[in-house]
Coordinates of C-alpha atoms in Angstrom, one line a residue:
X232 CA 0.0 0.0 0.0
X233 CA 1.1 3.6 -0.6
X234 CA 2.6 5.7 2.1
X235 CA 3.4 9.4 2.6
X236 CA 7.2 8.8 2.9
X237 CA 7.6 10.9 -0.1
X238 CA 10.0 13.6 -1.3
X239 CA 9.0 16.7 -3.1
X240 CA 10.6 18.6 -5.9
X241 CA 9.4 21.9 -7.5
X242 CA 10.3 25.4 -8.5
X243 CA 7.3 27.7 -7.8
X244 CA 5.6 26.6 -11.0
X245 CA 4.6 22.9 -10.4
X246 CA 5.6 20.2 -7.9
X247 CA 6.1 16.5 -7.9
X248 CA 6.1 13.8 -5.3
X249 CA 8.7 10.9 -5.4
X250 CA 8.7 7.7 -3.4
X251 CA 11.7 5.9 -1.9
X252 CA 12.1 3.7 -5.0
X253 CA 12.4 6.8 -7.2
X254 CA 8.8 6.5 -8.7
X255 CA 7.3 9.8 -9.4
X256 CA 3.8 9.1 -8.0
X257 CA 2.2 12.6 -8.2
X258 CA 2.8 15.5 -10.4
X259 CA 0.2 18.1 -11.7
X260 CA 0.8 20.2 -14.7
X261 CA 1.1 22.8 -16.1
X262 CA 0.7 24.2 -12.6
X263 CA 0.2 23.2 -9.0
X264 CA -3.6 22.5 -9.3
X265 CA -3.5 21.1 -12.8
X266 CA -4.2 17.7 -14.2
X267 CA -2.1 15.1 -12.5
X268 CA 0.0 13.7 -15.2
X269 CA 1.4 11.3 -12.8
X270 CA -1.3 10.0 -10.3
X271 CA -0.2 6.7 -9.0
X272 CA -0.6 8.0 -5.4
X273 CA -4.3 7.8 -5.9
X274 CA -4.2 4.8 -8.1
X275 CA -3.6 2.0 -5.5
X276 CA 0.0 1.8 -6.4
X277 CA 2.5 -0.6 -4.9
X278 CA 3.5 -0.9 -1.3
X279 CA 6.0 1.9 -0.8
X280 CA 8.1 -0.3 1.5
X281 CA 8.8 -2.8 -1.3
X282 CA 10.4 -2.5 -4.7
X283 CA 8.1 -2.0 -7.6
X284 CA 6.6 -5.3 -9.1
X285 CA 7.8 -5.5 -12.6
X286 CA 4.5 -7.2 -13.6
X287 CA 2.2 -4.8 -12.0
X288 CA -0.1 -3.1 -14.8
X289 CA -0.2 0.2 -13.0
X290 CA -0.3 3.6 -14.7
X291 CA 0.4 7.2 -14.0
X292 CA 4.0 7.2 -12.8
X293 CA 7.6 7.4 -13.9
X294 CA 10.1 4.9 -12.5
X295 CA 13.8 4.3 -13.0
X296 CA 14.3 0.8 -11.7
X297 CA 17.3 -1.2 -10.8
X298 CA 16.9 -5.0 -11.6
X299 CA 16.5 -7.2 -8.6
X300 CA 16.2 -4.2 -6.3
X301 CA 17.0 -4.9 -2.6
X302 CA 17.3 -1.6 -0.8
X303 CA 17.0 2.2 -1.3
X304 CA 18.3 5.3 0.4
X305 CA 16.9 8.7 -0.1
X306 CA 18.0 12.2 0.9
X307 CA 18.2 15.8 -0.1
X308 CA 21.4 17.5 -1.1
X309 CA 22.1 19.7 1.9
X310 CA 20.1 23.0 1.9
X311 CA 18.5 22.3 -1.5
X312 CA 15.4 21.0 -3.1
X313 CA 17.4 18.4 -5.1
X314 CA 16.3 14.9 -4.2
X315 CA 18.8 11.9 -4.4
X316 CA 17.8 8.3 -4.4
X317 CA 20.3 5.4 -4.3
X318 CA 19.1 2.0 -5.3
X319 CA 21.0 -1.2 -4.7
X320 CA 20.3 -4.6 -6.1
X321 CA 20.7 -8.0 -4.4
X322 CA 24.3 -8.4 -5.7
X323 CA 25.5 -5.0 -4.5
X324 CA 25.2 -3.2 -7.9
X325 CA 23.9 0.4 -7.4
X326 CA 22.7 3.5 -9.1
X327 CA 22.0 7.1 -8.1
X328 CA 19.0 9.1 -9.4
X329 CA 19.0 12.8 -8.9
X330 CA 15.6 14.6 -9.3
X331 CA 15.1 18.3 -9.4
X332 CA 13.2 21.2 -11.0
X333 CA 15.4 23.9 -12.5
X334 CA 15.3 27.1 -10.5
X335 CA 17.9 29.8 -10.7
X336 CA 18.5 33.4 -11.8
X337 CA 18.9 34.0 -15.6
X338 CA 18.9 37.3 -17.3
X339 CA 18.1 39.0 -13.9
X340 CA 14.9 36.9 -13.4
X341 CA 14.1 33.6 -11.8
X342 CA 14.2 30.9 -14.4
X343 CA 11.6 28.4 -13.3
X344 CA 10.3 26.4 -16.3
X345 CA 7.7 23.7 -16.2
X346 CA 10.5 21.2 -16.5
X347 CA 11.5 18.0 -14.6
X348 CA 15.1 16.7 -14.7
X349 CA 16.1 13.3 -13.8
X350 CA 19.9 12.2 -13.8
X351 CA 20.9 8.6 -13.3
X352 CA 24.4 7.3 -13.0
X353 CA 26.0 3.9 -11.9
X354 CA 27.4 4.0 -8.4
X355 CA 28.8 0.4 -8.0
X356 CA 29.3 -2.8 -10.1
X357 CA 27.2 -3.4 -13.3
X358 CA 23.8 -2.3 -12.6
X359 CA 20.9 -3.1 -15.0
X360 CA 18.0 -0.7 -15.2
X361 CA 14.6 -0.3 -16.6
X362 CA 12.7 3.0 -17.3
X363 CA 8.9 3.0 -17.1
X364 CA 7.4 6.4 -18.2
X365 CA 3.7 6.2 -18.2
X366 CA 1.9 9.5 -18.0
X367 CA -1.8 9.9 -18.3
X368 CA -4.3 12.8 -18.7
X369 CA -7.7 13.8 -17.4
X370 CA -7.1 12.2 -14.0
X371 CA -6.2 8.9 -15.6
X372 CA -9.0 8.8 -18.1
X373 CA -7.0 9.1 -21.2
X374 CA -3.7 7.7 -22.2
X375 CA -1.4 10.1 -24.3
X376 CA -0.7 9.9 -28.0
X377 CA 3.0 9.1 -28.3
X378 CA 5.4 10.1 -31.1
X379 CA 9.1 9.7 -31.3
X380 CA 11.8 12.0 -32.5
X381 CA 15.5 11.7 -33.0
X382 CA 16.3 12.2 -29.3
X383 CA 13.0 12.9 -27.7
X384 CA 9.5 11.5 -27.1
X385 CA 6.4 13.5 -27.3
X386 CA 3.3 12.8 -25.1
X387 CA 0.2 14.5 -26.3
X388 CA -3.5 14.9 -25.4
X389 CA -6.1 17.5 -26.1
X390 CA -4.0 20.4 -26.9
X391 CA -1.4 19.7 -24.1
X392 CA 2.0 18.2 -25.1
X393 CA 5.0 17.1 -23.0
X394 CA 8.5 16.4 -24.5
X395 CA 11.0 14.1 -23.0
X396 CA 14.6 14.8 -24.3
X397 CA 17.2 12.3 -23.3
X398 CA 20.4 10.6 -24.2
X399 CA 19.1 7.2 -23.2
X400 CA 18.2 4.7 -25.9
X401 CA 14.6 5.6 -26.9
X402 CA 13.9 2.0 -28.0
X403 CA 14.7 0.7 -24.6
X404 CA 12.6 3.5 -22.9
X405 CA 9.6 3.0 -25.1
X406 CA 9.7 -0.8 -24.8
X407 CA 10.6 -0.7 -21.1
X408 CA 13.5 -2.9 -21.8
X409 CA 16.1 -3.8 -19.1
X410 CA 19.5 -2.7 -20.1
X411 CA 23.1 -2.2 -18.7
X412 CA 23.7 1.2 -17.3
X413 CA 27.4 2.0 -18.1
X414 CA 27.3 5.7 -18.4
X415 CA 25.3 8.6 -16.8
X416 CA 21.9 9.3 -18.5
X417 CA 19.7 12.4 -18.3
X418 CA 16.1 13.0 -18.9
X419 CA 14.5 16.5 -19.2
X420 CA 10.7 16.5 -19.5
X421 CA 8.9 19.8 -20.1
X422 CA 7.1 21.9 -22.7
X423 CA 7.1 20.7 -26.3
X424 CA 10.1 22.8 -27.1
X425 CA 13.4 22.0 -28.6
X426 CA 16.4 22.1 -26.3
X427 CA 19.0 24.7 -27.3
X428 CA 21.9 22.6 -26.0
X429 CA 22.8 19.0 -25.6
X430 CA 20.8 16.9 -23.1
X431 CA 23.7 16.0 -20.9
X432 CA 25.3 19.4 -20.7
X433 CA 21.9 21.1 -20.3
X434 CA 21.0 18.7 -17.3
X435 CA 24.3 19.2 -15.7
X436 CA 24.0 23.0 -16.0
X437 CA 20.6 23.1 -14.6
X438 CA 21.6 20.9 -11.7
X439 CA 24.6 23.0 -10.8
X440 CA 22.9 26.3 -11.0
X441 CA 19.8 25.0 -9.1
X442 CA 22.0 23.7 -6.3
X443 CA 23.7 27.0 -6.0
X444 CA 20.4 28.9 -6.0
X445 CA 18.9 26.9 -3.2
X446 CA 22.2 27.1 -1.0
X447 CA 22.3 30.8 -1.4
X448 CA 18.6 31.2 -0.6
X449 CA 19.1 29.1 2.6
X450 CA 22.2 31.2 3.5
X451 CA 20.0 34.3 3.8
X452 CA 17.6 32.7 6.3
X453 CA 17.7 33.9 9.9
X454 CA 17.7 30.5 11.5
X455 CA 17.3 29.5 15.3
X456 CA 20.3 28.0 17.0
X457 CA 18.5 24.7 17.6
X458 CA 16.5 22.4 15.0
X459 CA 18.2 24.1 12.0
X460 CA 17.8 21.2 9.6
X461 CA 14.1 20.7 10.5
X462 CA 13.5 24.5 9.9
X463 CA 15.5 24.5 6.6
X464 CA 13.6 21.6 5.1
X465 CA 10.3 23.1 6.3
X466 CA 11.2 26.5 4.8
X467 CA 12.2 25.1 1.4
X468 CA 9.1 23.0 1.2
X469 CA 7.0 26.0 2.0
X470 CA 8.6 27.9 -0.9
X471 CA 7.9 25.0 -3.2
X472 CA 4.2 25.4 -2.3
X473 CA 4.1 28.9 -3.7
X474 CA 2.7 29.5 -7.2
X475 CA 5.0 32.4 -8.0
X476 CA 3.3 33.5 -11.2
X477 CA 0.4 35.0 -9.1
X478 CA 1.9 34.8 -5.6
X479 CA -0.7 32.3 -4.4
X480 CA 0.3 29.7 -1.8
X481 CA -1.4 26.2 -1.9
X482 CA -2.5 24.4 1.4
X483 CA -0.8 21.2 0.0
X484 CA 0.2 19.6 -3.2
X485 CA -2.3 16.8 -3.1
X486 CA -6.1 16.1 -3.2
X487 CA -8.0 13.4 -1.3
X488 CA -5.5 11.9 1.0
X489 CA -7.9 10.9 3.8
X490 CA -7.6 12.6 7.1
X491 CA -8.0 9.1 8.6
X492 CA -8.5 5.7 7.2
X493 CA -11.8 5.0 5.5
X494 CA -13.2 8.2 6.7
X495 CA -14.3 10.0 3.4
X496 CA -12.7 13.1 4.9
X497 CA -10.9 13.5 1.4
X498 CA -10.5 17.0 0.3
X499 CA -8.7 18.9 -2.6
X500 CA -6.0 21.2 -1.0
X501 CA -4.4 22.5 -4.2
X502 CA -5.9 26.0 -3.6
X503 CA -5.1 29.1 -1.7
X504 CA -6.7 29.4 1.7
X505 CA -6.2 33.0 2.9
X506 CA -5.9 31.6 6.5
X507 CA -3.1 29.1 5.7
X508 CA -1.3 31.6 3.4
X509 CA -1.1 34.1 6.3
X510 CA 0.6 31.7 8.7
X511 CA 3.0 30.7 5.8
X512 CA 4.2 34.1 5.2
X513 CA 4.4 35.0 8.8
X514 CA 6.6 31.8 9.4
X515 CA 8.8 32.7 6.5
X516 CA 9.0 36.3 7.6
X517 CA 10.2 35.1 11.0
X518 CA 13.2 33.6 9.1
X519 CA 13.7 36.9 7.3
X520 CA 12.3 35.6 4.0
X521 CA 10.2 38.4 2.8
X522 CA 10.0 37.8 -0.9
X523 CA 7.2 35.3 -0.4
X524 CA 5.1 37.8 1.5
X525 CA 5.7 40.5 -1.2
X526 CA 4.4 38.0 -3.9
X527 CA 1.5 36.9 -1.8
X528 CA 0.4 40.5 -1.2
X529 CA 0.2 41.0 -5.0
X530 CA -2.3 38.1 -5.1
X531 CA -4.1 39.3 -2.0
X532 CA -4.3 42.8 -3.5
X533 CA -6.1 41.5 -6.5
X534 CA -8.5 39.5 -4.4
X535 CA -9.4 42.5 -2.1
X536 CA -9.6 44.9 -5.1
X537 CA -12.3 42.6 -6.7
X538 CA -14.2 41.8 -3.4
X539 CA -17.8 43.0 -3.6
X540 CA -18.8 44.9 -0.5
X541 CA -15.8 43.5 1.3
X542 CA -17.0 39.9 1.2
X543 CA -14.1 37.4 0.9
X544 CA -14.2 33.7 0.3
X545 CA -11.9 31.5 2.6
X546 CA -10.3 30.0 -0.5
X547 CA -9.5 31.0 -4.1
X548 CA -7.8 29.3 -7.0
X549 CA -4.1 30.1 -7.6
X550 CA -5.1 32.0 -10.7
X551 CA -7.6 34.1 -8.6
X552 CA -10.5 31.7 -9.6
X553 CA -13.6 32.3 -7.4
X554 CA -15.5 29.0 -8.4
X555 CA -13.9 25.8 -7.2
X556 CA -16.7 23.5 -8.0
X557 CA -16.3 20.1 -6.3
X558 CA -16.6 17.0 -8.4
X559 CA -15.9 13.3 -7.7
X560 CA -13.2 11.8 -10.0
X561 CA -14.6 8.3 -10.9
X562 CA -11.4 7.3 -12.8
X563 CA -9.2 6.9 -9.6
X564 CA -9.8 4.7 -6.8
X565 CA -8.0 6.9 -4.3
X566 CA -5.1 6.6 -1.7
X567 CA -5.0 2.9 -0.8
X568 CA -8.2 2.6 -2.6
X569 CA -9.9 4.8 0.1
X570 CA -12.0 7.2 -2.1
X571 CA -13.6 9.4 -3.1
X572 CA -11.2 11.4 -5.1
X573 CA -12.3 15.0 -5.2
X574 CA -11.5 17.6 -7.6
X575 CA -12.4 21.2 -6.5
X576 CA -13.5 22.2 -3.0
X577 CA -17.0 23.3 -1.9
X578 CA -15.4 25.5 0.9
X579 CA -15.2 28.3 -1.6
X580 CA -19.0 28.8 -1.0
X581 CA -18.6 28.9 2.8
X582 CA -18.8 31.9 5.1
X583 CA -15.8 31.7 7.3
X584 CA -15.5 35.0 9.0
X585 CA -11.9 34.5 10.4
X586 CA -10.8 35.2 6.8
X587 CA -11.1 39.0 7.4
X588 CA -8.6 38.9 10.2
X589 CA -6.2 36.8 8.3
X590 CA -6.3 39.2 5.4
X591 CA -5.6 42.2 7.5
X592 CA -3.0 40.4 9.6
X593 CA -1.2 39.3 6.4
X594 CA -1.2 42.9 5.1
X595 CA -0.2 44.7 8.1
X596 CA 3.6 44.2 7.8
X597 CA 3.5 46.0 4.4
X598 CA 2.7 49.2 6.2
X599 CA 5.5 48.9 8.7
X600 CA 8.4 47.0 7.1
X601 CA 11.1 49.3 5.5
X602 CA 12.7 46.5 3.6
X603 CA 9.9 46.0 1.2
X604 CA 10.5 47.1 -2.4
X605 CA 6.9 48.3 -2.6
X606 CA 5.3 49.6 0.6
X607 CA 1.6 49.7 1.1
X608 CA 0.0 52.9 0.2
X609 CA -2.9 55.0 1.4
X610 CA -5.0 53.6 -1.3
X611 CA -4.2 50.1 0.0
X612 CA -5.2 51.1 3.5
X613 CA -8.6 52.3 2.2
X614 CA -9.2 49.0 0.4
X615 CA -8.4 47.1 3.6
X616 CA -10.8 49.2 5.6
X617 CA -13.6 47.7 3.5
X618 CA -12.4 44.3 4.7
X619 CA -12.4 45.7 8.3
X620 CA -15.9 46.9 8.0
X621 CA -17.0 43.5 6.9
X622 CA -15.1 42.0 9.8
X623 CA -17.1 44.2 12.3
X624 CA -20.4 43.4 10.5
X625 CA -19.7 39.6 10.7
X626 CA -18.0 39.3 14.1
X627 CA -21.3 37.9 15.8
X628 CA -22.8 36.2 12.8
X629 CA -22.8 32.3 12.4
X630 CA -20.3 30.8 10.0
X631 CA -18.8 27.5 9.1
X632 CA -15.7 28.2 11.2
X633 CA -12.1 27.6 10.5
X634 CA -12.8 23.9 10.4
X635 CA -15.1 24.2 7.5
X636 CA -18.2 22.4 8.9
X637 CA -20.4 21.7 6.0
X638 CA -23.9 21.4 7.6
X639 CA -23.7 23.3 10.9
X640 CA -23.3 27.1 11.4
X641 CA -22.6 28.8 14.8
X642 CA -20.9 32.0 16.0
X643 CA -17.4 30.5 16.3
X644 CA -15.2 32.2 18.9
X645 CA -12.0 31.9 16.7
X646 CA -13.8 33.5 13.8
X647 CA -14.9 36.4 16.1
X648 CA -11.4 36.7 17.5
X649 CA -10.0 37.1 14.0
X650 CA -12.6 39.8 13.2
X651 CA -11.3 41.6 16.4
X652 CA -7.8 41.2 15.0
X653 CA -8.8 42.9 11.8
X654 CA -10.1 45.9 13.6
X655 CA -7.2 46.0 16.0
X656 CA -4.6 46.0 13.3
X657 CA -6.4 48.6 11.3
X658 CA -6.3 50.8 14.4
X659 CA -2.6 50.2 14.7
X660 CA -2.0 50.9 10.9
X661 CA -4.0 54.1 11.1
X662 CA -2.1 55.3 13.9
X663 CA 1.2 54.5 12.2
X664 CA 0.0 56.5 9.2
X665 CA -1.0 59.4 11.3
X666 CA -4.8 59.0 10.7
X667 CA -5.9 59.5 14.3
X668 CA -9.6 59.8 13.6
X669 CA -9.5 56.5 11.6
X670 CA -7.4 54.9 14.5
X671 CA -10.1 56.0 17.1
X672 CA -12.7 54.5 14.8
X673 CA -11.0 51.1 14.6
X674 CA -10.0 51.0 18.2
X675 CA -13.7 51.6 19.2
X676 CA -14.9 48.7 16.9
X677 CA -12.1 46.4 18.1
X678 CA -13.0 47.1 21.8
X679 CA -16.6 46.5 21.1
X680 CA -15.9 43.0 19.5
X681 CA -13.5 42.3 22.4
X682 CA -16.2 42.9 24.9
X683 CA -18.7 40.9 23.1
X684 CA -16.3 37.9 22.8
X685 CA -15.4 38.1 26.6
X686 CA -19.2 38.2 27.4
X687 CA -20.7 35.6 25.1
X688 CA -17.7 33.1 24.6
X689 CA -16.9 32.9 28.3
X690 CA -18.6 30.0 30.1
X691 CA -18.8 30.9 33.8
X692 CA -19.7 27.3 34.8
X693 CA -16.8 25.8 32.8
X694 CA -14.5 28.6 33.7
X695 CA -13.1 28.9 30.2
X696 CA -13.7 30.3 26.8
X697 CA -15.8 27.9 24.5
X698 CA -15.6 27.3 20.8
X699 CA -18.8 29.2 20.1
X700 CA -20.9 31.8 21.7
X701 CA -22.9 30.5 24.4
X702 CA -21.4 27.2 24.0
X703 CA -20.1 24.4 26.2
X704 CA -17.5 22.6 23.9
X705 CA -13.9 23.4 23.1
X706 CA -11.8 23.6 19.9
X707 CA -7.9 24.1 19.4
X708 CA -8.7 27.4 17.6
X709 CA -9.2 29.0 21.0
X710 CA -5.3 28.7 21.5
X711 CA -4.9 31.5 18.9
X712 CA -6.4 34.0 21.4
X713 CA -3.0 34.5 22.9
X714 CA -1.1 34.3 19.6
X715 CA -3.0 37.1 17.9
X716 CA -2.7 39.2 21.2
X717 CA -6.4 39.1 22.0
X718 CA -5.6 38.1 25.6
X719 CA -2.3 37.9 27.6
X720 CA -1.0 34.4 28.2
X721 CA -0.8 35.5 32.0
X722 CA -4.5 36.2 32.1
X723 CA -6.2 33.6 34.3
X724 CA -9.0 33.2 31.7
X725 CA -6.5 32.1 29.1
X726 CA -4.8 29.7 31.5
X727 CA -8.0 28.1 32.6
X728 CA -9.1 27.7 28.8
X729 CA -5.7 26.1 28.1
X730 CA -6.3 23.6 30.9
X731 CA -9.8 22.8 29.6
X732 CA -8.5 22.3 26.1
X733 CA -5.8 20.0 27.3
X734 CA -8.4 17.9 29.2
X735 CA -10.8 17.8 26.3
X736 CA -8.5 17.5 23.1
X737 CA -5.1 16.2 24.1
X738 CA -4.4 12.6 23.2
X739 CA -0.9 11.6 24.2
X740 CA 1.4 14.2 22.8
X741 CA -1.0 15.2 20.1
X742 CA -3.9 17.7 19.9
X743 CA -7.2 17.2 18.2
X744 CA -9.1 20.1 16.5
X745 CA -12.3 19.1 18.5
X746 CA -13.7 16.0 20.0
X747 CA -17.3 16.2 19.0
X748 CA -19.1 14.6 16.0
X749 CA -19.1 16.6 12.7
X750 CA -20.5 15.9 9.2
X751 CA -18.5 12.7 9.1
X752 CA -18.5 11.4 12.7
X753 CA -16.0 11.9 15.5
X754 CA -12.4 12.7 14.4
X755 CA -9.9 9.9 14.9
X756 CA -6.6 11.5 14.1
X757 CA -4.8 14.5 15.5
X758 CA -4.5 17.7 13.4
X759 CA -0.8 18.7 13.4
X760 CA -1.1 22.4 13.5
X761 CA -3.2 22.3 16.6
X762 CA -0.4 20.4 18.4
X763 CA 1.9 23.3 17.3
X764 CA -0.6 25.8 18.6
X765 CA -0.6 23.9 21.9
X766 CA 3.2 24.0 21.9
X767 CA 3.2 27.7 21.4
X768 CA 0.6 28.2 24.2
X769 CA 2.7 26.1 26.6
X770 CA 5.8 28.2 25.9
X771 CA 3.8 31.4 26.3
X772 CA 2.6 30.4 29.8
X773 CA 6.0 29.3 30.9
X774 CA 5.7 25.6 30.6
X775 CA 8.7 25.5 28.3
X776 CA 10.1 22.0 29.2
X777 CA 6.7 20.5 28.3
X778 CA 6.6 22.4 25.1
X779 CA 10.1 21.2 24.1
X780 CA 9.2 17.6 24.9
X781 CA 6.2 17.6 22.8
X782 CA 7.9 19.4 19.9
X783 CA 10.6 16.7 19.9
X784 CA 8.0 14.0 19.9
X785 CA 6.2 15.5 16.8
X786 CA 9.5 16.0 15.0
X787 CA 9.9 12.2 15.4
X788 CA 6.7 11.7 13.6
X789 CA 8.1 13.3 10.4
X790 CA 8.8 11.1 7.4
X791 CA 12.4 10.0 6.5
X792 CA 12.8 13.4 4.7
X793 CA 11.6 15.6 7.5
X794 CA 8.2 16.3 6.2
X795 CA 4.8 16.3 7.6
X796 CA 1.1 15.8 6.3
X797 CA -2.0 17.3 7.8
X798 CA -2.8 14.6 10.4
X799 CA -1.2 11.9 12.6
X800 CA -2.7 8.9 14.0
X801 CA -1.9 9.4 17.7
X802 CA -1.7 5.6 18.4
X803 CA 0.6 4.7 15.6
X804 CA 2.4 7.9 14.5
X805 CA 1.3 7.3 10.9
X806 CA 0.9 10.3 8.6
X807 CA -2.6 11.0 7.1
X808 CA -4.1 13.9 5.1
X809 CA -2.9 16.0 2.3
X810 CA 0.8 16.3 1.8
X811 CA 3.0 18.1 2.3
X812 CA 0.8 20.3 4.6
X813 CA 1.9 23.9 4.7
X814 CA 0.2 24.4 8.1
X815 CA 2.3 21.6 9.6
X816 CA 5.5 23.0 8.2
X817 CA 4.6 26.4 9.6
X818 CA 4.3 24.8 13.0
X819 CA 7.9 23.4 12.8
X820 CA 9.2 26.8 12.1
X821 CA 7.2 28.6 14.6
X822 CA 8.0 26.2 17.4
X823 CA 11.7 26.1 16.7
X824 CA 11.8 29.9 16.6
X825 CA 10.0 30.1 19.9
X826 CA 11.8 27.3 21.8
X827 CA 15.3 27.5 20.6
X828 CA 18.2 28.7 22.9
X829 CA 19.5 32.0 21.8
X830 CA 22.5 32.4 19.6
X831 CA 24.1 34.8 22.2
X832 CA 23.8 32.1 24.9
X833 CA 25.8 29.7 22.9
X834 CA 28.4 31.4 20.7

């Protein structure tokens, strides 16, 4: 059965997932939310712990296999997005496969083509290999038309074509023949365009320049003293989840990986949730990586500029699409056969009022940060004020909440807190701009929302804030009250709420979103970002040793390449949910930055 022990490569245009046997099992083209040309992850592919079965009639993958495979070793080149897989056969013969997406500066701009490069070379002995390249189109419904050139193969379907240029024997590739690997081979798959140089020299140049780019990018990061490798891998992966043409940030690269086994909690996360994106840019900003924020603010400005009466959806397409109609894909059985496979996400129709706070929080830094190439203007402030007015209007209205409940609406406390954050930050921005009348206006609205939350979300009998107004349940979103400065961590009300959340939602070292039944029953797996919120809350109230212990335990749940999905089975530690999950990677960065010893205390 498939697993989420997968590497990711990408360059800000597209992304691909590769298993430990060097099979590309997921890759959407021509962009992050496109048609999965390689889709074996959702096609009941082989057991990721075993070498591929040469007789398996599966489709939607690209493998470079060593005959009689016995073991594999996979790792990233240090401080890069270049993935290396070493395969060894039963007799000790070995090969190395290097996978990457070109990304580097060319002619004073980032060169990031829709191109995937695979380089394979013998490492030991006399290895024999086979190449199986089996793309598909329309979510596996159609096979491509294939034409052969002198040194390339063309895969075509319905106006979209991919060209593979290679110095490998095309006959062996097309017939999937096993042959002796005596010299390095390179494969460059991308748009149907002729290479300007030779295959080997082009692949080598792309690899060298891509490696140099990522090493220099990492060098600029302001890292914590501890857990540096975990932070670096999380930061690079967050960067790969950015669609840089527009500035959008996807929540994950995949669709329909279940939140738990046979739960039907299968969603398409290849879109830009304004909530998730805010947390991404804030985490990267903490590492002094502001370019992603600048790109995202371009995207956000387009959304806010076209918002009618200040209304915002919680999620948009990466090309600013507003309709993300949800459909069931009948042609794919799903991860481990656990369908349904969904394309699109109904959440675009939801009312989730926390979105207004997330938008203003994301935009706030652009009014204060002197490093930015393009600072926010007065016109920007006026546009964001419309968002704030909507936040005020909605702060005590029912919504689907941040957990996107599909059949139940309440006045969710976390949504109202974010509406307060919108008004609070607008007051601060106005004061910074010298607009004292507007500052007083927004402070008055923020204070009103604050008082409403303290009155209606506080349950005197339970001695804690609850997940909804006049409620008696808890959710992990309440932990954000301290993170957005709604309430001080030292406030007895926050500390008693933290204790209530621990009692209700903690399972071992993991935290659940909530513990009550929703549209699909009672949740069975922990939501990783909630555990990180819990770690943050513990640190804020002075329980640092506990926070460090839990942080170390969740780091141990990462896969072999240091990555996390959305959910974890608290009993087994197995990863579930869409992958790689930006929220979870944000948690790694935030926890490390908060808990790490200071540089000045060590060096």
